[in-house]
Short mmCIF file of C-alpha atoms and ligand atoms in Angstrom, two decimals:
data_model
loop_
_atom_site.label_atom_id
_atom_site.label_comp_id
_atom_site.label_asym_id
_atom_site.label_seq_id
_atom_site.Cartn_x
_atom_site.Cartn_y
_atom_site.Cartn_z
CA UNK A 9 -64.31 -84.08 4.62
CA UNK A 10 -64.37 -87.28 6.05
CA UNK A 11 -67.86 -88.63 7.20
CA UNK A 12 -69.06 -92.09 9.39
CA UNK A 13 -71.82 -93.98 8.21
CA UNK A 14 -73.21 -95.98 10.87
CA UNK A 15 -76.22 -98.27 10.22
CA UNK A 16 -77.34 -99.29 13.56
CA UNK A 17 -78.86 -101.64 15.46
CA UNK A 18 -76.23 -104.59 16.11
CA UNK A 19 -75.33 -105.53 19.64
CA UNK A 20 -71.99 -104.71 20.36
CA UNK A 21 -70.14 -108.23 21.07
CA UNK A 22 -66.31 -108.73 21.53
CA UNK A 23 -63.35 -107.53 22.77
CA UNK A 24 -60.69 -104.77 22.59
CA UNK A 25 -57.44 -103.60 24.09
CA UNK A 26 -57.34 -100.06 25.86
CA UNK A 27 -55.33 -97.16 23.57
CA UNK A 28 -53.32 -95.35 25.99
CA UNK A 29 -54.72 -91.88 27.11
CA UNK A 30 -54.82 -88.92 25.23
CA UNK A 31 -55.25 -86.63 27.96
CA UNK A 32 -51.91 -88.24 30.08
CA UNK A 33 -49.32 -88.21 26.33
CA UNK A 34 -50.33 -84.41 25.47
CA UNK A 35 -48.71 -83.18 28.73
CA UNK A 36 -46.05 -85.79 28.98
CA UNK A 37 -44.79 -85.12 25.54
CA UNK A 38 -44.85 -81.46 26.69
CA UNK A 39 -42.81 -82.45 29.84
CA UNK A 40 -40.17 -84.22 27.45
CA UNK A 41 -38.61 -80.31 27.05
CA UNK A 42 -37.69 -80.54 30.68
CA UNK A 43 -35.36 -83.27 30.10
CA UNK A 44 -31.75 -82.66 28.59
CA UNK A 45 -31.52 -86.39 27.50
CA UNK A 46 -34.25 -88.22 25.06
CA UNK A 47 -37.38 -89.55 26.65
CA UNK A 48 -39.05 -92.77 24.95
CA UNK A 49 -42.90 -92.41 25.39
CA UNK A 50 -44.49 -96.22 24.74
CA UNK A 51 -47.97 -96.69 24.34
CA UNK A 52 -48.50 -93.51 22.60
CA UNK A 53 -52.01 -93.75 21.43
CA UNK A 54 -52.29 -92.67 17.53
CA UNK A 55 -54.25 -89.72 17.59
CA UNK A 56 -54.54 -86.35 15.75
CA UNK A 57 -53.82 -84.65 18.74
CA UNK A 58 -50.64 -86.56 18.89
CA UNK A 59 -49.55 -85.71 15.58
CA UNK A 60 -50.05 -82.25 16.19
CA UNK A 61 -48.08 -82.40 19.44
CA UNK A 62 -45.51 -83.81 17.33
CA UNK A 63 -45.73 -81.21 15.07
CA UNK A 64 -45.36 -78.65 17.50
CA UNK A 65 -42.63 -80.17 19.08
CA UNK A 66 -40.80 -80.50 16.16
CA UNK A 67 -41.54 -77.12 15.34
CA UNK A 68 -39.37 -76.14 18.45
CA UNK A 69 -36.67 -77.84 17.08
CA UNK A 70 -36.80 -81.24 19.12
CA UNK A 71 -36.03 -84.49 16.94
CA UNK A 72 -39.16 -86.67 17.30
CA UNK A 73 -38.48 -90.64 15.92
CA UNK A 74 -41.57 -93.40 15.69
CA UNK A 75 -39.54 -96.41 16.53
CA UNK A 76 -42.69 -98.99 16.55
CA UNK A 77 -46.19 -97.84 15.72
CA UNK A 78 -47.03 -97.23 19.71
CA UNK A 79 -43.54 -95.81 20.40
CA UNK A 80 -41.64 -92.23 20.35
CA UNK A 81 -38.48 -90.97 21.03
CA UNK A 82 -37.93 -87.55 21.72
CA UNK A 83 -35.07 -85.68 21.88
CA UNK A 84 -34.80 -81.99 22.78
CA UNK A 85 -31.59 -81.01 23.06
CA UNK A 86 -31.86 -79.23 19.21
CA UNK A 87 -34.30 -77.15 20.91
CA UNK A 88 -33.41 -73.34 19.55
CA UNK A 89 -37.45 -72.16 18.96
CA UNK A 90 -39.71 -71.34 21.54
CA UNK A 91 -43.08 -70.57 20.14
CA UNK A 92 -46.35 -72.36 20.06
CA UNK A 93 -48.04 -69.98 16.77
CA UNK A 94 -51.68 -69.81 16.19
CA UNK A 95 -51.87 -72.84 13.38
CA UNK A 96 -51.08 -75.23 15.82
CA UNK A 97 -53.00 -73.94 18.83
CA UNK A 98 -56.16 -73.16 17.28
CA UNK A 99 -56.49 -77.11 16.21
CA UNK A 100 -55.14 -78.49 19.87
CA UNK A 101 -55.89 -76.24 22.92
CA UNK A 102 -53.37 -78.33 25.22
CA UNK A 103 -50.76 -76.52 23.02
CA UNK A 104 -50.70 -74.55 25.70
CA UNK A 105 -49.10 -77.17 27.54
CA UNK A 106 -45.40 -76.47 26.68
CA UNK A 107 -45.78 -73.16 28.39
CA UNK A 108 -44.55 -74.29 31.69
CA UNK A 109 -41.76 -76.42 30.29
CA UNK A 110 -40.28 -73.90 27.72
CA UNK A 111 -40.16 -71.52 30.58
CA UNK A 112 -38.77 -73.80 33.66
CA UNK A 113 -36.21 -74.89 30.64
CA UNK A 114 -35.61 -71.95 28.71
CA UNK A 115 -36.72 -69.06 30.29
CA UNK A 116 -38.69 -67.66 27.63
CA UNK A 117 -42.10 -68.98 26.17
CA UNK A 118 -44.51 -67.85 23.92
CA UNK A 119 -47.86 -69.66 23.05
CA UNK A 120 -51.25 -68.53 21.08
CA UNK A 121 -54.04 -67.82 23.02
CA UNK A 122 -56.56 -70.61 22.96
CA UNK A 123 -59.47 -68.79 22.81
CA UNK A 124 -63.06 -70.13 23.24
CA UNK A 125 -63.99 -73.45 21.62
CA UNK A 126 -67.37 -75.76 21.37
CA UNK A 127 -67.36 -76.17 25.05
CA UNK A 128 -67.42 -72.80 26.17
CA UNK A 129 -64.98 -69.66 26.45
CA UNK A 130 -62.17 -72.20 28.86
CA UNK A 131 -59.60 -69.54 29.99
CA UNK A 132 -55.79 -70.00 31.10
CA UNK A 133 -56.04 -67.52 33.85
CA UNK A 134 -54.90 -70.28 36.32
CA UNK A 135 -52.22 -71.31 33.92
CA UNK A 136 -50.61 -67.54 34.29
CA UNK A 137 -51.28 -66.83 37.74
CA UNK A 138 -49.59 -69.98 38.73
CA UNK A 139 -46.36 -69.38 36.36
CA UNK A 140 -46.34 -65.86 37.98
CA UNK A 141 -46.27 -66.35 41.69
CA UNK A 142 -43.18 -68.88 40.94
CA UNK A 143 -41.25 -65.53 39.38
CA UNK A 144 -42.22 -65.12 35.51
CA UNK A 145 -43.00 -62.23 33.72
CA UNK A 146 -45.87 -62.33 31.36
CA UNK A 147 -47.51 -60.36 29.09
CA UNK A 148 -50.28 -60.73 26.59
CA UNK A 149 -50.31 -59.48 23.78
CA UNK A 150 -51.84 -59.63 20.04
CA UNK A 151 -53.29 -62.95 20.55
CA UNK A 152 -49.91 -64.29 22.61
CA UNK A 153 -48.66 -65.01 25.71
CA UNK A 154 -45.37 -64.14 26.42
CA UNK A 155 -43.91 -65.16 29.38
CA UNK A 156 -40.01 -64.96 30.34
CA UNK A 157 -37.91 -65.39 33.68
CA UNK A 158 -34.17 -64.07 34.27
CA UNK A 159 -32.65 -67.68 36.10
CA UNK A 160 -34.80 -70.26 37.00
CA UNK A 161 -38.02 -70.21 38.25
CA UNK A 162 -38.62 -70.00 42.06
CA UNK A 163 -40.79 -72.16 43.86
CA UNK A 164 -44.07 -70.61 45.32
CA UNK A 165 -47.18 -71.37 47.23
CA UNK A 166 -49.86 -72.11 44.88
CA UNK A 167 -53.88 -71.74 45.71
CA UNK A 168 -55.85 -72.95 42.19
CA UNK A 169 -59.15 -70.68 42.29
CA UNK A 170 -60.50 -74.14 40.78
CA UNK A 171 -59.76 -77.40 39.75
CA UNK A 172 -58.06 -77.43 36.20
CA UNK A 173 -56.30 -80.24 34.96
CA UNK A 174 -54.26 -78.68 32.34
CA UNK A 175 -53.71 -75.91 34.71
CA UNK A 176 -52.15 -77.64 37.48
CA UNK A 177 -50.29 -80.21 34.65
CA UNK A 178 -48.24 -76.51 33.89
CA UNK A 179 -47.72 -75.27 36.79
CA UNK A 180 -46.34 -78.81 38.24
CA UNK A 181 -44.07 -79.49 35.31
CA UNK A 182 -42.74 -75.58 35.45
CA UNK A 183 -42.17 -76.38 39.54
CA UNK A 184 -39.90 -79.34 38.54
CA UNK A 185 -37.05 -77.38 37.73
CA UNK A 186 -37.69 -74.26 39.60
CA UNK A 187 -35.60 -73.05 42.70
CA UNK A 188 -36.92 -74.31 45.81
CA UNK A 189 -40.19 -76.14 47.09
CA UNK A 190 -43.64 -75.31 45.13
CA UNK A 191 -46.91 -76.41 46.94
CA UNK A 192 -50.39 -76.86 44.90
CA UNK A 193 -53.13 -76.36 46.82
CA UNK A 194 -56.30 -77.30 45.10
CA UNK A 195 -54.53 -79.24 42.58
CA UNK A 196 -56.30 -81.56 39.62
CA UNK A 197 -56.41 -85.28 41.09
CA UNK A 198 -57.17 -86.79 37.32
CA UNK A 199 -55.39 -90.18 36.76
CA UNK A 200 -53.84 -88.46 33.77
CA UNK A 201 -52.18 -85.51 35.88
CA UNK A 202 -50.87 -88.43 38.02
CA UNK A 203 -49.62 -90.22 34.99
CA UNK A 204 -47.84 -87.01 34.38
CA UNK A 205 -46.41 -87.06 37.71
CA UNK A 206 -44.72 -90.51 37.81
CA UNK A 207 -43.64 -89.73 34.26
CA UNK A 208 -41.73 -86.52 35.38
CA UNK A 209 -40.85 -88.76 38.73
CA UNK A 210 -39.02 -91.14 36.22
CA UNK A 211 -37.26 -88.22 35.12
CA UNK A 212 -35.42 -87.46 38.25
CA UNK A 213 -38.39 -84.54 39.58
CA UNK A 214 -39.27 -84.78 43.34
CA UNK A 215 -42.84 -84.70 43.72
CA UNK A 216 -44.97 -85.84 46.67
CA UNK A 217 -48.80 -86.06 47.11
CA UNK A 218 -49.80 -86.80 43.54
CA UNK A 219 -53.33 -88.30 43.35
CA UNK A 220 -54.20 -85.68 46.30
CA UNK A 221 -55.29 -82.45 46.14
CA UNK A 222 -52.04 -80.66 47.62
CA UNK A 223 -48.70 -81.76 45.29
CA UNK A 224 -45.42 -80.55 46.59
CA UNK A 225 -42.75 -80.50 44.33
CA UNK A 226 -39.00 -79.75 45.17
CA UNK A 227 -37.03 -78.36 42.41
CA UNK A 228 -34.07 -79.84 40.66
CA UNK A 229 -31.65 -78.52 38.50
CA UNK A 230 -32.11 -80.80 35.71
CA UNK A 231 -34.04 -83.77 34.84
CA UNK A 232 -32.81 -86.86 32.41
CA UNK A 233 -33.75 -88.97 30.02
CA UNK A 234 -36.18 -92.02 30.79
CA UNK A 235 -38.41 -94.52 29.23
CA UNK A 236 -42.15 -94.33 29.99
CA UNK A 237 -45.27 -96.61 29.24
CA UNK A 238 -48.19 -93.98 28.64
CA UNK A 239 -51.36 -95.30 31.08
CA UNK A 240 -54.31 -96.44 29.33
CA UNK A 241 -57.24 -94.16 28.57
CA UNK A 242 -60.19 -94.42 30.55
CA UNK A 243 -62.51 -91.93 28.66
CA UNK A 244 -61.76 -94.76 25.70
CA UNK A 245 -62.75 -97.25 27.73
CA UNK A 246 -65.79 -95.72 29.17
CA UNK A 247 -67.07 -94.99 25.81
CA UNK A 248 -66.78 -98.48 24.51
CA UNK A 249 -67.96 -99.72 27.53
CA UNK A 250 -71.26 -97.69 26.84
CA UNK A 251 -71.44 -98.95 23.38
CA UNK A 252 -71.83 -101.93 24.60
CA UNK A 253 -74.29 -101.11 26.95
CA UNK A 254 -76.69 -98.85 24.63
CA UNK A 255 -76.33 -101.67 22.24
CA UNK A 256 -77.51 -104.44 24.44
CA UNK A 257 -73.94 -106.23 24.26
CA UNK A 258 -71.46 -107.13 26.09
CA UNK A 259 -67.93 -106.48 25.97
CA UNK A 260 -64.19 -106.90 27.57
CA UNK A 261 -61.60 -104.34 27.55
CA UNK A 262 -58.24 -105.82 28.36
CA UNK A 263 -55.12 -103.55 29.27
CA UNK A 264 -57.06 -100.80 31.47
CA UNK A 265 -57.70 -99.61 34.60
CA UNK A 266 -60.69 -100.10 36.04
CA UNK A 267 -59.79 -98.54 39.42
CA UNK A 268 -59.88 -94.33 37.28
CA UNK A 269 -63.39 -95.71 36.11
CA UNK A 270 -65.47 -95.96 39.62
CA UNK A 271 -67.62 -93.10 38.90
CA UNK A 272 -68.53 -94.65 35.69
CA UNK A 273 -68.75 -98.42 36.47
CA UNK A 274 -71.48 -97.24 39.03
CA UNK A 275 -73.98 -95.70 36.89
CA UNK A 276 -73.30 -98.64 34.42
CA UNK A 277 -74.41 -100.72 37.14
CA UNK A 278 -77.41 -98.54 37.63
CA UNK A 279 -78.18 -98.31 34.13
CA UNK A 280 -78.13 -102.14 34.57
CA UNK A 281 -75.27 -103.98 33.45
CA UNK A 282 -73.30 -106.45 34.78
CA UNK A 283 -69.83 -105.32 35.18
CA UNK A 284 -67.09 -107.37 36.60
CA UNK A 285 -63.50 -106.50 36.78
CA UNK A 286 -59.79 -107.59 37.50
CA UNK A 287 -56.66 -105.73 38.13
CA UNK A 288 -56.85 -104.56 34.47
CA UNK A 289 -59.80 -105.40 32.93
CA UNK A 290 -63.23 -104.95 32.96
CA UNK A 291 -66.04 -107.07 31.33
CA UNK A 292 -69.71 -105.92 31.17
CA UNK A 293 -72.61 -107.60 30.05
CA UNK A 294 -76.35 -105.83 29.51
CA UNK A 295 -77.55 -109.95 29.11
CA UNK A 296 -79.60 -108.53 26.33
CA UNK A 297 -81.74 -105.97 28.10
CA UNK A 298 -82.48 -102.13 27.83
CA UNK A 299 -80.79 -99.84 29.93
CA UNK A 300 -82.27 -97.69 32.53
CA UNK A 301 -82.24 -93.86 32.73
CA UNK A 302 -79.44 -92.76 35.36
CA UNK A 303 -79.11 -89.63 37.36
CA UNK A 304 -75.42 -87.75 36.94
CA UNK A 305 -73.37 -84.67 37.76
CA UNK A 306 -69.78 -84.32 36.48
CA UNK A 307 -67.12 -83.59 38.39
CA UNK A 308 -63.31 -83.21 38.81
CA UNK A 309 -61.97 -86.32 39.93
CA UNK A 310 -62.67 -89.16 41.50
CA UNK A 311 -66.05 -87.32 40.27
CA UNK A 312 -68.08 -88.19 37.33
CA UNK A 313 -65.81 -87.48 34.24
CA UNK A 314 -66.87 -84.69 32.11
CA UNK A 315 -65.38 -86.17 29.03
CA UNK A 316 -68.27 -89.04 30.06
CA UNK A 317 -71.23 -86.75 29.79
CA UNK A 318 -72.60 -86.54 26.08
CA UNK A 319 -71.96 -90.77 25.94
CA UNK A 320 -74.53 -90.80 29.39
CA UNK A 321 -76.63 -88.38 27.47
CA UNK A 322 -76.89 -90.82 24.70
CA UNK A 323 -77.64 -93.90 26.79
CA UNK A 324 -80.25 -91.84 28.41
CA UNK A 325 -82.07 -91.40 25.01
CA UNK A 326 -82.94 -94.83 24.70
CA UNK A 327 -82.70 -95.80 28.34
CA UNK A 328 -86.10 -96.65 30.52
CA UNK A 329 -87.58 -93.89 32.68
CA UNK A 330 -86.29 -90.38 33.07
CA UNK A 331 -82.48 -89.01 33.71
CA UNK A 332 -81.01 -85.87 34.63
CA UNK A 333 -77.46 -84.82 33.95
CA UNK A 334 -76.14 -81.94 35.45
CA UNK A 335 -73.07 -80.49 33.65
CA UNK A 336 -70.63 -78.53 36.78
CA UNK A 337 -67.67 -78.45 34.60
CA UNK A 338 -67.96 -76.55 31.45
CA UNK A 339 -70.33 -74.12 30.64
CA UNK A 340 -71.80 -75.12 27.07
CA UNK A 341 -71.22 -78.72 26.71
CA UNK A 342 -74.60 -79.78 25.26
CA UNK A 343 -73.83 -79.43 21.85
CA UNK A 344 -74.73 -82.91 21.31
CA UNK A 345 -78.27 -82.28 22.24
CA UNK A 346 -79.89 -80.79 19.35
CA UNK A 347 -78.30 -83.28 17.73
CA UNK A 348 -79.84 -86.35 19.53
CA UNK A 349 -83.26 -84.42 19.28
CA UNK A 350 -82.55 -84.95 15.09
CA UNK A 351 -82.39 -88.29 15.73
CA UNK A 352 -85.47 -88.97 17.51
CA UNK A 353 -84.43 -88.13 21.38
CA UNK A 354 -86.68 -86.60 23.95
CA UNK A 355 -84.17 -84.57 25.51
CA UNK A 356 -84.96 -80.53 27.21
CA UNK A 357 -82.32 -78.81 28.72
CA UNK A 358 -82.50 -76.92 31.73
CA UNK A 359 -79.77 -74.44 32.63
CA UNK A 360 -77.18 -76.79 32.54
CA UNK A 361 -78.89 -79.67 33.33
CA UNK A 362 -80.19 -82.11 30.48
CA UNK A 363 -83.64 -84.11 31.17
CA UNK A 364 -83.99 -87.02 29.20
CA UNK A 365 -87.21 -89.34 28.76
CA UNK A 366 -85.63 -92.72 27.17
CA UNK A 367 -87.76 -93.73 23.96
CA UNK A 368 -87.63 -97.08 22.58
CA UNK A 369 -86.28 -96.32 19.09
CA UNK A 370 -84.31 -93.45 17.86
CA UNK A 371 -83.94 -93.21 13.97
CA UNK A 372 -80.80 -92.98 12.26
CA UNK A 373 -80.35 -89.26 10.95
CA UNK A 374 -77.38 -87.10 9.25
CA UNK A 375 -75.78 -85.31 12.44
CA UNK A 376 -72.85 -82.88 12.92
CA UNK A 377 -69.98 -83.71 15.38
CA UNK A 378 -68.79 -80.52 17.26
CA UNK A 379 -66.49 -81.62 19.62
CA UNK A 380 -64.28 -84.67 20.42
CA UNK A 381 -66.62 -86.24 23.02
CA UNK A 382 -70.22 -84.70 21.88
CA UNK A 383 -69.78 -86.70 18.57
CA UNK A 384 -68.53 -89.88 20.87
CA UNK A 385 -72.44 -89.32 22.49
CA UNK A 386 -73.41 -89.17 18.76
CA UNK A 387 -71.73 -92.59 17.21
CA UNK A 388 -73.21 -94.39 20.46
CA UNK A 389 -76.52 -92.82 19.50
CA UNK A 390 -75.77 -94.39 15.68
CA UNK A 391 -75.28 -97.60 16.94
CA UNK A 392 -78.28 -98.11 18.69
CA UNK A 393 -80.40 -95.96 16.18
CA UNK A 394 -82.91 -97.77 13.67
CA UNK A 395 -81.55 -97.44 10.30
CA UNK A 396 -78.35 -95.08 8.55
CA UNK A 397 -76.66 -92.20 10.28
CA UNK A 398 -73.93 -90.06 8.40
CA UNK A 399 -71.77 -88.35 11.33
CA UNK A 400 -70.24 -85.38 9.98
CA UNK A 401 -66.91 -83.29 10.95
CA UNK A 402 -65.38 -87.28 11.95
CA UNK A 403 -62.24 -85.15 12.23
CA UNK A 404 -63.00 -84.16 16.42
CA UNK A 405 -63.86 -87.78 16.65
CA UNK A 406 -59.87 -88.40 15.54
CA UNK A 407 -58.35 -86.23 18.22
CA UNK A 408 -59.01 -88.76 20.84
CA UNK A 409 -60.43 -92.39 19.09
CA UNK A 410 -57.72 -94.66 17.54
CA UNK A 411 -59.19 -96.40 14.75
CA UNK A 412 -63.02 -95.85 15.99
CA UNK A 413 -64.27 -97.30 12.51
CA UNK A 414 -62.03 -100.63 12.97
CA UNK A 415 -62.16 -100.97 16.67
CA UNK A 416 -66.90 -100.37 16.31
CA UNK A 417 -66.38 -103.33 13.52
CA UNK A 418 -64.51 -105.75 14.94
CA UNK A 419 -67.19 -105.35 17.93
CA UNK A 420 -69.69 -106.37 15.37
CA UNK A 421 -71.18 -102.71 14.21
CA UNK A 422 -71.60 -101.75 10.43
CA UNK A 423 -69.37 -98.72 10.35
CA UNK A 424 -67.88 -96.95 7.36
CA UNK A 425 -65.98 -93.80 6.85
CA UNK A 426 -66.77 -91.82 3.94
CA UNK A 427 -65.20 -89.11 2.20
CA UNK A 428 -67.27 -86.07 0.38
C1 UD1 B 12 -58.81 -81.19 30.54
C2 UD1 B 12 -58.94 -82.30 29.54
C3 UD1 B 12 -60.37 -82.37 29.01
C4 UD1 B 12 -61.36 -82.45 30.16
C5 UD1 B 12 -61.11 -81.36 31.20
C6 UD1 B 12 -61.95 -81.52 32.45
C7 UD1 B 12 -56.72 -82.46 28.60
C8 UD1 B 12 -55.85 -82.26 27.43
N1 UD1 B 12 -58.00 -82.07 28.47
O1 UD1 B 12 -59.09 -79.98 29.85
O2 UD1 B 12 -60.48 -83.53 28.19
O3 UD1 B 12 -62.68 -82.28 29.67
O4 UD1 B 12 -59.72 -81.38 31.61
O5 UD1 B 12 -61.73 -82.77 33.02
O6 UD1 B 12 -56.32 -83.00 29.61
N2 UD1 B 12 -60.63 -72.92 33.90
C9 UD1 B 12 -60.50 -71.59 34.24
N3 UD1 B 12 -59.24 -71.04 34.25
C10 UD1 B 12 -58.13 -71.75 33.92
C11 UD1 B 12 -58.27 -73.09 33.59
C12 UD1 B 12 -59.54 -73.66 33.59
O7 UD1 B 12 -61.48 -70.92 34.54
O8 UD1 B 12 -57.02 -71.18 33.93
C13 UD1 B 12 -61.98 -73.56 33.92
C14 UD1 B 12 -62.40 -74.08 32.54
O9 UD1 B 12 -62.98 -73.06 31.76
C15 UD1 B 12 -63.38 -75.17 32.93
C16 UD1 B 12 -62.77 -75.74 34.23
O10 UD1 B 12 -61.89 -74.74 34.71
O11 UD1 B 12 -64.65 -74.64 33.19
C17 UD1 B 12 -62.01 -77.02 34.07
O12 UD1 B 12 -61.12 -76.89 32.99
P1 UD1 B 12 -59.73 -77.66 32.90
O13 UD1 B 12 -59.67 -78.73 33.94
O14 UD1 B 12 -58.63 -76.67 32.87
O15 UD1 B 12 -59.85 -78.34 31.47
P2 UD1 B 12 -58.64 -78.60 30.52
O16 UD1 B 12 -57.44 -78.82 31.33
O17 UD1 B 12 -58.62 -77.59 29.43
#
């Protein structure tokens, strides 16, 4: 299994171009079974989760073709399969992603349950409730959902009990194709579910109020073929940006957004870097000095990011002072915790609140990633730790970090995968 050895303590100096965002390709390469023509997808970050999107998709039949490294055609019209199975699911929970789709396109569906993960038990309920008020039938049943419709779907009035971003990513794609007008009340306002949006907008779909919390979407009877540059991902971003600043550095990312990164650009600044930006970069600078402790609570968006919380927890560890972040979004994402404490961090959890007092030093330590962004909080914790830390399980660190080990070393950090 493959392992990172980090030895720490190197500023992090340089400068990188933004990947584009895992969490906006994984539901626009689900949307690309809504189209009866090929969709080109550029900028297509190269992630594990991306190859096992393409696996699924190819599973259903659709031809999938890497023209450049960054770019994918897809083609669905060979489309004659229309399950998501357990293999796939259990190592990519946004499998459940081509629910909506197959359905609006094919009338019949049938994806694994997702289960629990790391991050807590993270249920579908909205996904279903959602797919049934627009007129499918679905049933669960031996670990599957099966959900069919006789015609197309028909547009609804939809109230989200919450915010969910893969939830209302379904439910919106489904409503492209259905019969009539669909309404999401209470829908996700994540760049990435906008991203989505213009993608399927680009596709011939009528959607309104994306970005808000109430989309409307008028159905269509069929949507075409298009070509697509996949936005940039801001959760990459953020977490480089924070290497940077738990590292003393400084750093520019070119070919981003800064605009989806307020939340986190703000308690940068508090933790006492120098940020500047333009229309799509950003450049911070710590000018050689320790961060401070900040204060956080995720959020949906324009909220602190969840998928920002275990790199905050990190810079906390070292920071000056005492922080406190509160985690509103999932249930057990502090996995990363125990961890930290291994490596020397002062860190007691409260409910779902984690109180950290900043040390000066933490020592480098072997530590187990156990999910995509808790071992993100981990590396960051390598880099500024004193001495050698072996990261274990690098494969959740793969689902959403193109080239982590070359991207860390050409910002100046001693970083080697392993294997064994
Ligand atoms: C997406 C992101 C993930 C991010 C999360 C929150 C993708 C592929 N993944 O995950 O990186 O951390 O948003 O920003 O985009 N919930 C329900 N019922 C549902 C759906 C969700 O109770 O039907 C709950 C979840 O358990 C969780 C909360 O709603 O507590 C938010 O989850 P959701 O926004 O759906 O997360 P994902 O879309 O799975």
């Amino acid at each position: 299994m493959n392992k990172l050895l980090i030895e720490g303590g190197q500023p992090l100096i340089g400068e990188l171009h933004a990947a584009g965002a895992k969490n906006a390709v994984l539901p626009i390469l689900a949307a690309t079974l809504l189209a009866d023509e090929p969709v080109t997808l550029s900028n297509v970050p190269q992630l594990r989760d991306v190859t096992t999107s393409r696996a699924l998709l190819e599973r259903l039949g659709a031809q999938v073709t890497l023209h450049e490294p960054m770019t994918l055609e897809v083609d669905t019209r060979s489309v004659d399969k229309f399950c998501a199975p357990y293999d796939l699911v259990k190592t990519m929970r946004a499998s459940i992603l081509v629910l909506g789709p197959l359905l609006a396109r094919y009338g019949y569906a049938e994806v694994s349950l997702p289960g629990g993960c790391a991050i807590g038990s993270r249920p579908v309920d909205q996904h279903l409730r959602g797919l049934r008020a627009m007129g499918a039938e679905i049933e669960v049943d031996a670990g599957y959902i099966r959900a069919c419709c006789s015609g197309r779907l028909r547009g609804a009035r939809l109230v989200l009990d919450l915010v969910t971003v893969t939830g209302t990513a379904n439910v919106l794609m489904a409503a492209t194709l259905a019969e009539g007008t669909t309404v999401i009340e209470n829908a996700a306002r994540e760049p990435e579910v906008v991203d989505l949006g213009d993608c399927l907008v680009a596709m011939g779909a009528d959607i309104t109020g994306l970005g808000t919390d109430t989309v409307v979407v008028r159905g269509v009877p069929r949507l075409h073929g298009t070509h697509y540059p996949v936005m940039p991902d801001r959760i990459e971003t953020g977490t480089y940006l924070v290497a940077a600043a738990i590292t003393h550095g400084q750093i520019t990312i070119h070919g981003t957004r800064p605009a989806c990164l307020d939340a986190v650009l703000l308690k940068l600044q508090e933790a006492g870097a120098q940020i500047d930006t333009g229309s799509d970069w950003i450049h911070l600078d710590m000018q050689g000095r320790r961060p401070q402790a900040v204060h956080l609570r995720t959020a949906p968006h324009p909220g602190f990011p969840t998928d920002m919380q275990a790199q905050f927890v990190a810079l906390n560890a070292i920071a000056a002072g005492v922080g406190t972040i509160t985690e509103t979004v999932f249930e057990n994402r502090f996995m990363h915790v125990n961890e930290l404490q291994r490596m020397g961090a002062l860190i007691r959890l409260e409910g779902n609140t984690a109180i950290s007092t900043g040390v000066a030093q933490l020592t480098g330590a072997p530590v187990m990633a156990t999910d995509l962004r808790a071992s993100a909080g981990l590396v960051l914790a390598a880099l500024a730790a004193r001495g050698t830390t072996v990261v274990d399980r690098v494969y959740h660190i793969d689902r959403g970090y193109q080239g982590i080990e070359q991207r860390l070393t050409q910002l100046g950090a001693s970083v080697r995968r392993i294997t064994g």
